[in-house]
């Protein structure tokens, strides 16, 4: 499959209360690849991830400089349509956060908001397809009207992935998506992530080095707001060019 630059940061900086959290990030992230962001706590991984769909806009005194391009368009330009940006760039969080609704309505919600169906049959079909895509359908097909909170943690996280997928994003951001899960649920999610790259560009934050090695094509190592290293994951994990990464 042909790959191209889906996301590009050009001297991108981010600040909270004028204190710098990301320093001159320059990176090209490729389509249909899984890119892992690794690095110690507080190094700016989440700040970078959340900058990619302008989630940080919700934080008072957050500001940026430089450029962050998605499909060659600077998403921090004044005329950016935030709603369509967030439709294109979906997000999955560390703790599964289903809505207090039924399994079916968790998925149907985005389709209703974006008016993405004409009749009930189409709505049902899209809910079913996204639950299948998130490898959850077989486990929930008889319980669609049950509360999402009745699911296990791992199932809830796959539900949140299905909820992100149903509105047809192009990029999926995941911030430590398995941090709260047991090893078996984690393995299921990792397998799912590997499958999803066929159709999506995935950027995943993880503080688990083994996870980065297992799932990602590219890895970038952040430290104190700076991008220290970026390369194919196999290279980063066998022969890092920077002493800090090696350590
Ligand atoms: N809402 C916020 N207000 C002020 N400072 C913040 C906020 N969120 C993060 N920071 C600071 O920005 C830096 C990077 O944080 P973060 O991106 O959350 O790191 P990571 O995800 O790598 O642990 C840290 O120094 C953190 O204290
Ligand atoms: Mg974080």
CSV table of C-alpha atoms in Angstrom, one decimal, residues 107-202:
chain,number,residue,atom,x,y,z
A,107,UNK,CA,-22.0,3.7,18.8
A,108,UNK,CA,-25.2,5.3,17.3
A,109,UNK,CA,-24.5,8.6,19.1
A,110,UNK,CA,-21.8,9.8,16.6
A,111,UNK,CA,-24.0,8.8,13.7
A,112,UNK,CA,-26.9,10.8,15.1
A,113,UNK,CA,-24.7,13.9,15.8
A,114,UNK,CA,-23.2,13.9,12.3
A,115,UNK,CA,-26.5,12.8,10.6
A,116,UNK,CA,-24.8,9.9,9.0
A,117,UNK,CA,-27.7,7.6,8.3
A,118,UNK,CA,-31.1,7.8,6.5
A,119,UNK,CA,-33.1,5.1,8.2
A,120,UNK,CA,-33.0,2.6,11.1
A,121,UNK,CA,-31.6,-0.2,8.9
A,122,UNK,CA,-28.7,1.9,7.9
A,123,UNK,CA,-28.1,3.0,11.5
A,124,UNK,CA,-28.1,-0.6,12.7
A,125,UNK,CA,-25.8,-1.7,9.8
A,126,UNK,CA,-23.3,1.0,10.7
A,127,UNK,CA,-23.4,0.1,14.4
A,128,UNK,CA,-22.9,-3.5,13.6
A,129,UNK,CA,-20.0,-2.9,11.2
A,130,UNK,CA,-18.1,-0.7,13.6
A,131,UNK,CA,-18.5,-3.3,16.4
A,132,UNK,CA,-17.2,-5.9,14.0
A,133,UNK,CA,-14.3,-3.7,13.0
A,134,UNK,CA,-13.5,-3.3,16.7
A,135,UNK,CA,-13.6,-7.1,17.2
A,136,UNK,CA,-16.5,-6.8,19.7
A,137,UNK,CA,-19.6,-7.8,17.8
A,138,UNK,CA,-19.6,-11.5,18.6
A,139,UNK,CA,-19.4,-10.7,22.3
A,140,UNK,CA,-22.2,-8.1,22.4
A,141,UNK,CA,-24.6,-8.9,19.5
A,142,UNK,CA,-27.2,-10.3,21.9
A,143,UNK,CA,-26.8,-7.5,24.5
A,144,UNK,CA,-27.0,-4.3,22.4
A,145,UNK,CA,-29.5,-2.8,24.7
A,146,UNK,CA,-27.6,-3.5,27.9
A,147,UNK,CA,-25.7,-0.7,29.6
A,148,UNK,CA,-22.1,-0.2,28.3
A,149,UNK,CA,-21.0,-0.2,32.0
A,150,UNK,CA,-22.0,-4.0,32.1
A,151,UNK,CA,-19.0,-4.7,29.9
A,152,UNK,CA,-15.5,-5.6,31.1
A,153,UNK,CA,-12.7,-3.0,31.0
A,154,UNK,CA,-11.3,-4.5,27.8
A,155,UNK,CA,-14.7,-4.7,26.1
A,156,UNK,CA,-15.4,-1.1,27.1
A,157,UNK,CA,-12.2,0.0,25.5
A,158,UNK,CA,-13.1,-1.8,22.3
A,159,UNK,CA,-16.5,-0.2,22.5
A,160,UNK,CA,-14.7,3.2,22.6
A,161,UNK,CA,-12.6,2.2,19.6
A,162,UNK,CA,-15.8,1.2,17.8
A,163,UNK,CA,-17.3,4.6,18.8
A,164,UNK,CA,-14.3,6.4,17.3
A,165,UNK,CA,-14.4,4.3,14.1
A,166,UNK,CA,-18.1,4.6,13.3
A,167,UNK,CA,-17.8,8.2,12.1
A,168,UNK,CA,-15.1,7.3,9.6
A,169,UNK,CA,-12.1,9.1,10.9
A,170,UNK,CA,-8.8,9.0,9.0
A,171,UNK,CA,-6.5,9.3,12.0
A,172,UNK,CA,-6.9,7.6,15.4
A,173,UNK,CA,-5.1,8.9,18.4
A,174,UNK,CA,-4.6,6.6,21.4
A,175,UNK,CA,-3.3,7.8,24.7
A,176,UNK,CA,-2.0,4.7,26.6
A,177,UNK,CA,-5.1,2.8,25.6
A,178,UNK,CA,-4.2,-0.4,27.5
A,179,UNK,CA,-2.8,1.2,30.7
A,180,UNK,CA,-5.8,0.2,32.7
A,181,UNK,CA,-6.2,-3.3,31.2
A,182,UNK,CA,-5.1,-6.8,32.1
A,183,UNK,CA,-2.6,-8.7,29.8
A,184,UNK,CA,-5.3,-10.6,27.9
A,185,UNK,CA,-7.4,-7.5,27.1
A,186,UNK,CA,-4.2,-5.7,26.2
A,187,UNK,CA,-3.2,-8.4,23.7
A,188,UNK,CA,-6.7,-8.2,22.1
A,189,UNK,CA,-6.4,-4.4,21.7
A,190,UNK,CA,-2.9,-4.6,20.3
A,191,UNK,CA,-4.0,-7.2,17.7
A,192,UNK,CA,-6.9,-4.9,16.8
A,193,UNK,CA,-4.6,-1.8,16.5
A,194,UNK,CA,-2.4,-3.8,14.1
A,195,UNK,CA,-5.4,-4.6,12.0
A,196,UNK,CA,-6.7,-1.1,11.9
A,197,UNK,CA,-3.7,0.4,10.2
A,198,UNK,CA,-4.9,-1.1,7.0
A,199,UNK,CA,-7.6,1.7,6.9
A,200,UNK,CA,-6.3,4.3,9.4
A,201,UNK,CA,-3.3,6.3,10.4
A,202,UNK,CA,-2.6,5.5,14.1
